[in-house]
mmCIF file of C-alpha atoms in Angstrom:
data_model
loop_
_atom_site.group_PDB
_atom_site.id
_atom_site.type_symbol
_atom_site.label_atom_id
_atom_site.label_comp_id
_atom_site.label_asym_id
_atom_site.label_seq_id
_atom_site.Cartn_x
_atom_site.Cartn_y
_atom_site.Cartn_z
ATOM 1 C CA UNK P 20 -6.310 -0.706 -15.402
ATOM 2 C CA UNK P 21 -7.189 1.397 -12.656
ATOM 3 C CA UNK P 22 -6.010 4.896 -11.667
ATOM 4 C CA UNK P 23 -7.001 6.727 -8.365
ATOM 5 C CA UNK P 24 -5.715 8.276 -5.196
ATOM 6 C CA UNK P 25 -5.151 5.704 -2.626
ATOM 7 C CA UNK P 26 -6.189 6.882 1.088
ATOM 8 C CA UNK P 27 -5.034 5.032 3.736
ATOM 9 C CA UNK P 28 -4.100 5.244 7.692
ATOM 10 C CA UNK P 29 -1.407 3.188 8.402
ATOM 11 C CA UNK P 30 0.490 1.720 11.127
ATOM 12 C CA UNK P 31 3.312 -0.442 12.868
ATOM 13 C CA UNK P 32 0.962 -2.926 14.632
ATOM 14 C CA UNK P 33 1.970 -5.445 17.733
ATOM 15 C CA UNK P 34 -0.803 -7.023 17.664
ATOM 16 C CA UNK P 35 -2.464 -10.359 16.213
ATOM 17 C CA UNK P 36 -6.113 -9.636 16.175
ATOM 18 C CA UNK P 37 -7.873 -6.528 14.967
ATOM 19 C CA UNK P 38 -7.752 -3.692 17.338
ATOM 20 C CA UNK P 39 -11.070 -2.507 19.799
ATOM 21 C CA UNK P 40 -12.873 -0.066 17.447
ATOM 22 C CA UNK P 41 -14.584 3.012 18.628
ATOM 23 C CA UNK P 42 -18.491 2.869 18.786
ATOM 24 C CA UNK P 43 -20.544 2.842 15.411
ATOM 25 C CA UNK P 44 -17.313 1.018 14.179
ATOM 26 C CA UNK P 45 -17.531 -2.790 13.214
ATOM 27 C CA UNK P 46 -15.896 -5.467 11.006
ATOM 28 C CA UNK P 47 -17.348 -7.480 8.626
ATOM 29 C CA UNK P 48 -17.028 -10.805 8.006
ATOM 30 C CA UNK P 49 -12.872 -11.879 7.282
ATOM 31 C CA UNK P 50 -11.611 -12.358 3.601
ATOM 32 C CA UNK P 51 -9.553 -15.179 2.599
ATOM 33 C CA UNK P 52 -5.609 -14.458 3.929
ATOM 34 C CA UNK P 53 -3.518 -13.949 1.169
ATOM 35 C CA UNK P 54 0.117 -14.663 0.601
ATOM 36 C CA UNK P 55 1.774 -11.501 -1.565
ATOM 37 C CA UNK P 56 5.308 -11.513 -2.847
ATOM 38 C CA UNK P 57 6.397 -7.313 -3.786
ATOM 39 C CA UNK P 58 8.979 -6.840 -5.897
ATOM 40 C CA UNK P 59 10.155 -3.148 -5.872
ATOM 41 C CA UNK P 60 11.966 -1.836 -8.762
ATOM 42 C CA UNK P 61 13.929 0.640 -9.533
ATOM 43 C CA UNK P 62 17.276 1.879 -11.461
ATOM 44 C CA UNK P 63 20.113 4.350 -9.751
ATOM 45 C CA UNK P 64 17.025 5.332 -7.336
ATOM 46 C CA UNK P 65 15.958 7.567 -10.130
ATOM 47 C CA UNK P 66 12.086 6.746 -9.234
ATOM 48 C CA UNK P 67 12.603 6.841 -6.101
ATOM 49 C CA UNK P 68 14.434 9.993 -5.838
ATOM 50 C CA UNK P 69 11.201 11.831 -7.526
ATOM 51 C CA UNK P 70 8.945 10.107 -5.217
ATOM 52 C CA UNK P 71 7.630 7.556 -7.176
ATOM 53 C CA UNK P 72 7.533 3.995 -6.350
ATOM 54 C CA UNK P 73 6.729 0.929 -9.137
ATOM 55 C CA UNK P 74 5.553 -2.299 -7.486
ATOM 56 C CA UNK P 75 5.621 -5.694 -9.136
ATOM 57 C CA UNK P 76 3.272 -8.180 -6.926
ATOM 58 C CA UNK P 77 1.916 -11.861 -7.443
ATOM 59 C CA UNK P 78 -0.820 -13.047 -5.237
ATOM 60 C CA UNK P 79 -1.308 -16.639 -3.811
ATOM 61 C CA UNK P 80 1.425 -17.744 -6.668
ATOM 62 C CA UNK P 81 -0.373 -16.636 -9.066
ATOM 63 C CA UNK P 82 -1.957 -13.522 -11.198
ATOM 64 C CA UNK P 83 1.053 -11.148 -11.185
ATOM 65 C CA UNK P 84 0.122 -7.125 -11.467
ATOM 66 C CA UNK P 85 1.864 -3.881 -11.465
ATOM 67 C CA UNK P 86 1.195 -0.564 -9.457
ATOM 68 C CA UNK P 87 2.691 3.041 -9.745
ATOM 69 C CA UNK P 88 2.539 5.043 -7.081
ATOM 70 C CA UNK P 89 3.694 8.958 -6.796
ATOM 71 C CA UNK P 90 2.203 12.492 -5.366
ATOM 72 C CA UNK P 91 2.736 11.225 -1.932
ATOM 73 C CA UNK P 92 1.020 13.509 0.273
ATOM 74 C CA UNK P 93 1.481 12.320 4.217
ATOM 75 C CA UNK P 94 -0.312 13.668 7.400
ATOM 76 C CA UNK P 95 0.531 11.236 10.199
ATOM 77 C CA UNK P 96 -1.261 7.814 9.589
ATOM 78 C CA UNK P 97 -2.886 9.265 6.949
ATOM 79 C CA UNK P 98 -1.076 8.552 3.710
ATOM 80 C CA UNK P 99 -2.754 10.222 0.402
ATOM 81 C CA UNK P 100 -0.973 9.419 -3.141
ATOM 82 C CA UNK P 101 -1.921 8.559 -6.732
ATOM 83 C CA UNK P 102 -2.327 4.814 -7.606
ATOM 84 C CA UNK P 103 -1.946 3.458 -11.022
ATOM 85 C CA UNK P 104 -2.726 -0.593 -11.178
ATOM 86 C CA UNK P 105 -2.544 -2.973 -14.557
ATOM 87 C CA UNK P 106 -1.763 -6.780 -14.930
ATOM 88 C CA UNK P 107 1.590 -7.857 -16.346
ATOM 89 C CA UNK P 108 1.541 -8.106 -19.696
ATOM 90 C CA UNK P 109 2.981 -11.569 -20.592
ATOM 91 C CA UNK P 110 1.800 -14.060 -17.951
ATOM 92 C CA UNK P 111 5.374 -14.388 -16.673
ATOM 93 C CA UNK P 112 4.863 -11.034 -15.559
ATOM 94 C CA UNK P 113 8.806 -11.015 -15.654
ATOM 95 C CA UNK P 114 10.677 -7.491 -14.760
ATOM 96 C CA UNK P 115 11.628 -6.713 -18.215
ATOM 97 C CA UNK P 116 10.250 -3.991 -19.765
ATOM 98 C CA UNK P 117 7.968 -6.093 -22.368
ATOM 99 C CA UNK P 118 6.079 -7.430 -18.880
ATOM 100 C CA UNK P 119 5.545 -3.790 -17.836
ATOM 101 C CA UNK P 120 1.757 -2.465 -18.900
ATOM 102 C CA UNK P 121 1.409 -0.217 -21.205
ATOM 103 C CA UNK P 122 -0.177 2.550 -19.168
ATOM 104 C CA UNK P 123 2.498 2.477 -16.704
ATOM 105 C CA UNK P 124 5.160 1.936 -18.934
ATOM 106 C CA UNK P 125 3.925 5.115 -20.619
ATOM 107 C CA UNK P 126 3.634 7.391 -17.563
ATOM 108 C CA UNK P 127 7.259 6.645 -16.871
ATOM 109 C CA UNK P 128 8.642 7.324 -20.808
ATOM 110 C CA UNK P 129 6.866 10.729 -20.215
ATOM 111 C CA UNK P 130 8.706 11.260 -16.929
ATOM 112 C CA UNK P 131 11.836 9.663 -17.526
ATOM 113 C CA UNK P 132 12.331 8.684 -21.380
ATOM 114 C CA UNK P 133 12.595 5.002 -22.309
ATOM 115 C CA UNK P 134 15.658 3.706 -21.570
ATOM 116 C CA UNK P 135 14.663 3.550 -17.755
ATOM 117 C CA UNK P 136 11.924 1.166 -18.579
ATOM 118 C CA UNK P 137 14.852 -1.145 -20.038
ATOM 119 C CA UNK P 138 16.780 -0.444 -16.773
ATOM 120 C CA UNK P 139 14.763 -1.424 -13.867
ATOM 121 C CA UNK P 140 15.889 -4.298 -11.535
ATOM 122 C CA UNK P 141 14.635 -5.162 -8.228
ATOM 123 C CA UNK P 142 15.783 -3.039 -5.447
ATOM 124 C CA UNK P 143 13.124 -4.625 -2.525
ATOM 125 C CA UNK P 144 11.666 -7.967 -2.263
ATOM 126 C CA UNK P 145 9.168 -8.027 0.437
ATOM 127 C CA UNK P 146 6.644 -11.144 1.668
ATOM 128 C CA UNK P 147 3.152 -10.359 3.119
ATOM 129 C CA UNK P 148 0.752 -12.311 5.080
ATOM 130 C CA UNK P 149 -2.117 -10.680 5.044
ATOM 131 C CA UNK P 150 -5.484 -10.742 6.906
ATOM 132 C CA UNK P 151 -8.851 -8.760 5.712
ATOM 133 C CA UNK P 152 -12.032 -7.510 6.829
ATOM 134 C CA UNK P 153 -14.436 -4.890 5.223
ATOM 135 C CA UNK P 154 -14.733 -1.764 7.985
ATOM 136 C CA UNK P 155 -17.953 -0.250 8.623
ATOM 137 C CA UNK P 156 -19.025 2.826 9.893
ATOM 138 C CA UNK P 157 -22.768 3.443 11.442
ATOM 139 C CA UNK P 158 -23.509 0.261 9.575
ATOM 140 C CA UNK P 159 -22.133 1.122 5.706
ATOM 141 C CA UNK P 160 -18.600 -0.498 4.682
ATOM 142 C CA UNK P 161 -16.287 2.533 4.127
ATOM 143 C CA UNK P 162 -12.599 0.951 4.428
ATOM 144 C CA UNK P 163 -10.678 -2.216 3.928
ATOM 145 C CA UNK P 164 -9.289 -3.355 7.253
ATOM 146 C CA UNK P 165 -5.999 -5.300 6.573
ATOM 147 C CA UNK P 166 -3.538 -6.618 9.109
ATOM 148 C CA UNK P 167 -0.122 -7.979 7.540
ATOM 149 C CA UNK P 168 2.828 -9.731 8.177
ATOM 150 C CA UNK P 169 5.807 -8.297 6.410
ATOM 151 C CA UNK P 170 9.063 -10.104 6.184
ATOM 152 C CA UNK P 171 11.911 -8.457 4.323
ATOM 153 C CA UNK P 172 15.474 -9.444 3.456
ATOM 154 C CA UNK P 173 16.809 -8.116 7.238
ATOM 155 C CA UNK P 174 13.750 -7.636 9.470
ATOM 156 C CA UNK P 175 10.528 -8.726 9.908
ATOM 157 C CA UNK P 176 7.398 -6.642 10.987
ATOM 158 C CA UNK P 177 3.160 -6.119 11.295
ATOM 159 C CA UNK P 178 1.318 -2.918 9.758
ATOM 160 C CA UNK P 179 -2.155 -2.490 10.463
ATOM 161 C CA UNK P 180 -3.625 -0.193 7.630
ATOM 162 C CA UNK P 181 -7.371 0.685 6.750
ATOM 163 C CA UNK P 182 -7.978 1.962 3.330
ATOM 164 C CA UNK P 183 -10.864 4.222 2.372
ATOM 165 C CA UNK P 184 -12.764 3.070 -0.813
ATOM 166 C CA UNK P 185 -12.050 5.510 -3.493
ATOM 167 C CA UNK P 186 -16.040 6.137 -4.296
ATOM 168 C CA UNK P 187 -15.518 8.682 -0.667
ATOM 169 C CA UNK P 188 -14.959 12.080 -1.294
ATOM 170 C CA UNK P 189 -11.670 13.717 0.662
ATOM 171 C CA UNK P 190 -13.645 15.490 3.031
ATOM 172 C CA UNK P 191 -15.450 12.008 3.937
ATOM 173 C CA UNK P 192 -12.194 10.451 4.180
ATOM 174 C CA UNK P 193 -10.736 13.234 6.533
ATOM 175 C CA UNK P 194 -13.467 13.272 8.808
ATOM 176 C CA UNK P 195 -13.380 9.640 9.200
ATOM 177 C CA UNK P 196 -9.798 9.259 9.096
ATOM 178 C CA UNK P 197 -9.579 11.765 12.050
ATOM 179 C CA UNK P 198 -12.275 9.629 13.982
ATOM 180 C CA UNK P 199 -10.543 6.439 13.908
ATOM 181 C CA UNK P 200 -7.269 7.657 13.868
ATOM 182 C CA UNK P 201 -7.763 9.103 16.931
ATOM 183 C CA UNK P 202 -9.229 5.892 18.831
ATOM 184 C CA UNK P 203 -6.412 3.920 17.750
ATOM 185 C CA UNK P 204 -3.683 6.147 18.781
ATOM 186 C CA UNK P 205 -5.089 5.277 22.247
ATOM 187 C CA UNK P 206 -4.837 1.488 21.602
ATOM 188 C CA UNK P 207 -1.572 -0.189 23.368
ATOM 189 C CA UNK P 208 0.620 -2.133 20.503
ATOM 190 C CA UNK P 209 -0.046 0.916 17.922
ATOM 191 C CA UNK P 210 2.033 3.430 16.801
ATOM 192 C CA UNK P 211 1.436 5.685 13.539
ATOM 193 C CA UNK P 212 3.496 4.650 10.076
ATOM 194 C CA UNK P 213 5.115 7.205 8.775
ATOM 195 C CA UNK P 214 6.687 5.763 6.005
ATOM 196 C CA UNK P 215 5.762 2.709 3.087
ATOM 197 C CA UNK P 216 6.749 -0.746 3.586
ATOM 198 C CA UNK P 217 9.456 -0.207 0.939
ATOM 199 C CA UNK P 218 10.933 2.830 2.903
ATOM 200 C CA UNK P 219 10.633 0.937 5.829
ATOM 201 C CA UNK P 220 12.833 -2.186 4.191
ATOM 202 C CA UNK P 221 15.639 0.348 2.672
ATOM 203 C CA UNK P 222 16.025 2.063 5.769
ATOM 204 C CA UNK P 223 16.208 -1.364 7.674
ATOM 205 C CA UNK P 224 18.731 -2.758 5.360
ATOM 206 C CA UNK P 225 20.965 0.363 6.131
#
C-alpha cells in the first residue's frame, strides 16, 4: 500500500511523439507501453460529489489494483491531490466490496459508513494506451513522462501528463512545474487539462 500526494501537470495532447523540451530537459530511455483498463466506481455520485474518486485498474490483463484519490487541489496543469494505492484483495480483483483493500475500504467506512462499500458499481470504464519515459532535469530524473491514448464509451482522446516523484518537496515541484509548464504552453498541439480523465468521460457522455 502506498499513500502520498500525487503531483502532476497534465494535458490534452495532439500529438504522437513527446513534445520539444526546454534546455537542461531530456528523456530517458522509453518504458514498455502498457495497455490499462480503469474502472471508476461509484454509488448515487456520493464519492464523487465530495471530491473523491476510487479507481479499479488491471494492467497488461493482468495484476488488478485499487487507488483513492481526494483533496484535489488544481492550479492550471498542475493537479495536486492525495493518492491512496493497494492491490485487490482476491485475485479476481472483482468490484465487490470483499475485492476492495482494506486500507481503502477503511478510509471510505470512516467517510461514508459501510454500506457504500457494498454499493459501488462502475460508473466509467476507460482504456489507455500508454507510452513512458523517465524526465530529467540538469541530468537527475525528476518526473515520469507519460503520453496516453484514452478511449472511453463516447469519445476518444490523448493526455500528455508528467508526474513529479513524490521523494520532491512542493517547493521543488512548483518551481519545476512552472519551468516546464511554461515551455509547453508554447508547444502547438497542447493545451492545459483542467480536469481528470474520469471528469473528462462524464462530461463527454453528457
Amino acid at each position: 500500500m502506498s499513500r502520498v500526494r500525487e503531483r502532476e501537470l497534465k494535458y490534452l495532447y495532439a500529438l504522437t511523439q513527446p513534445p520539444q523540451l526546454p534546455e537542461g530537459w531530456s528523456l530517458g530511455e522509453e518504458a514498455a507501453p502498457l495497455t490499462l483498463q480503469d474502472t471508476y466506481l461509484d454509488h448515487a455520485g456520493l464519492l464523487n460529489a465530495r471530491g473523491w474518486s476510487l479507481r479499479r485498474r488491471a494492467i497488461n490483463g493482468g495484476e488488478i489494483g485499487y487507488t483513492l484519490k481526494r483533496g484535489a487541489r488544481t492550479v492550471g496543469a498542475l493537479h495536486n491531490r492525495e493518492e491512496v494505492e493497494a492491490l485487490a484483495r482476491n485475485a479476481s480483483g472483482a468490484t465487490s466490496a470483499s475485492a476492495l483493500p482494506a486500507e481503502i475500504s477503511d478510509l471510505i467506512v470512516d467517510e461514508f459508513g459501510a454500506e457504500l462499500t457494498t454499493q459501488l458499481q462502475p460508473t466509467v470504464t476507460l482504456t489507455q494506451q500508454r507510452r513512458t519515459w523517465p524526465l530529467m532535469h540538469t541530468g537527475v530524473t525528476v518526473a515520469i513522462c507519460s503520453i496516453d491514448q484514452v478511449q472511453s464509451a463516447s469519445d476518444a482522446w490523448s493526455e500528455l501528463e508528467i508526474e513529479f516523484l513524490t521523494s520532491l518537496g512542493e517547493e521543488k515541484v512548483a518551481q519545476l512545474a512552472k519551468e516546464i509548464d511554461d515551455a509547453l504552453r508554447n508547444e502547438p498541439g497542447v493545451s492545459p487539462g483542467t480536469e481528470s480523465k474520469a471528469e473528462r468521460a462524464r462530461r463527454l457522455a453528457l
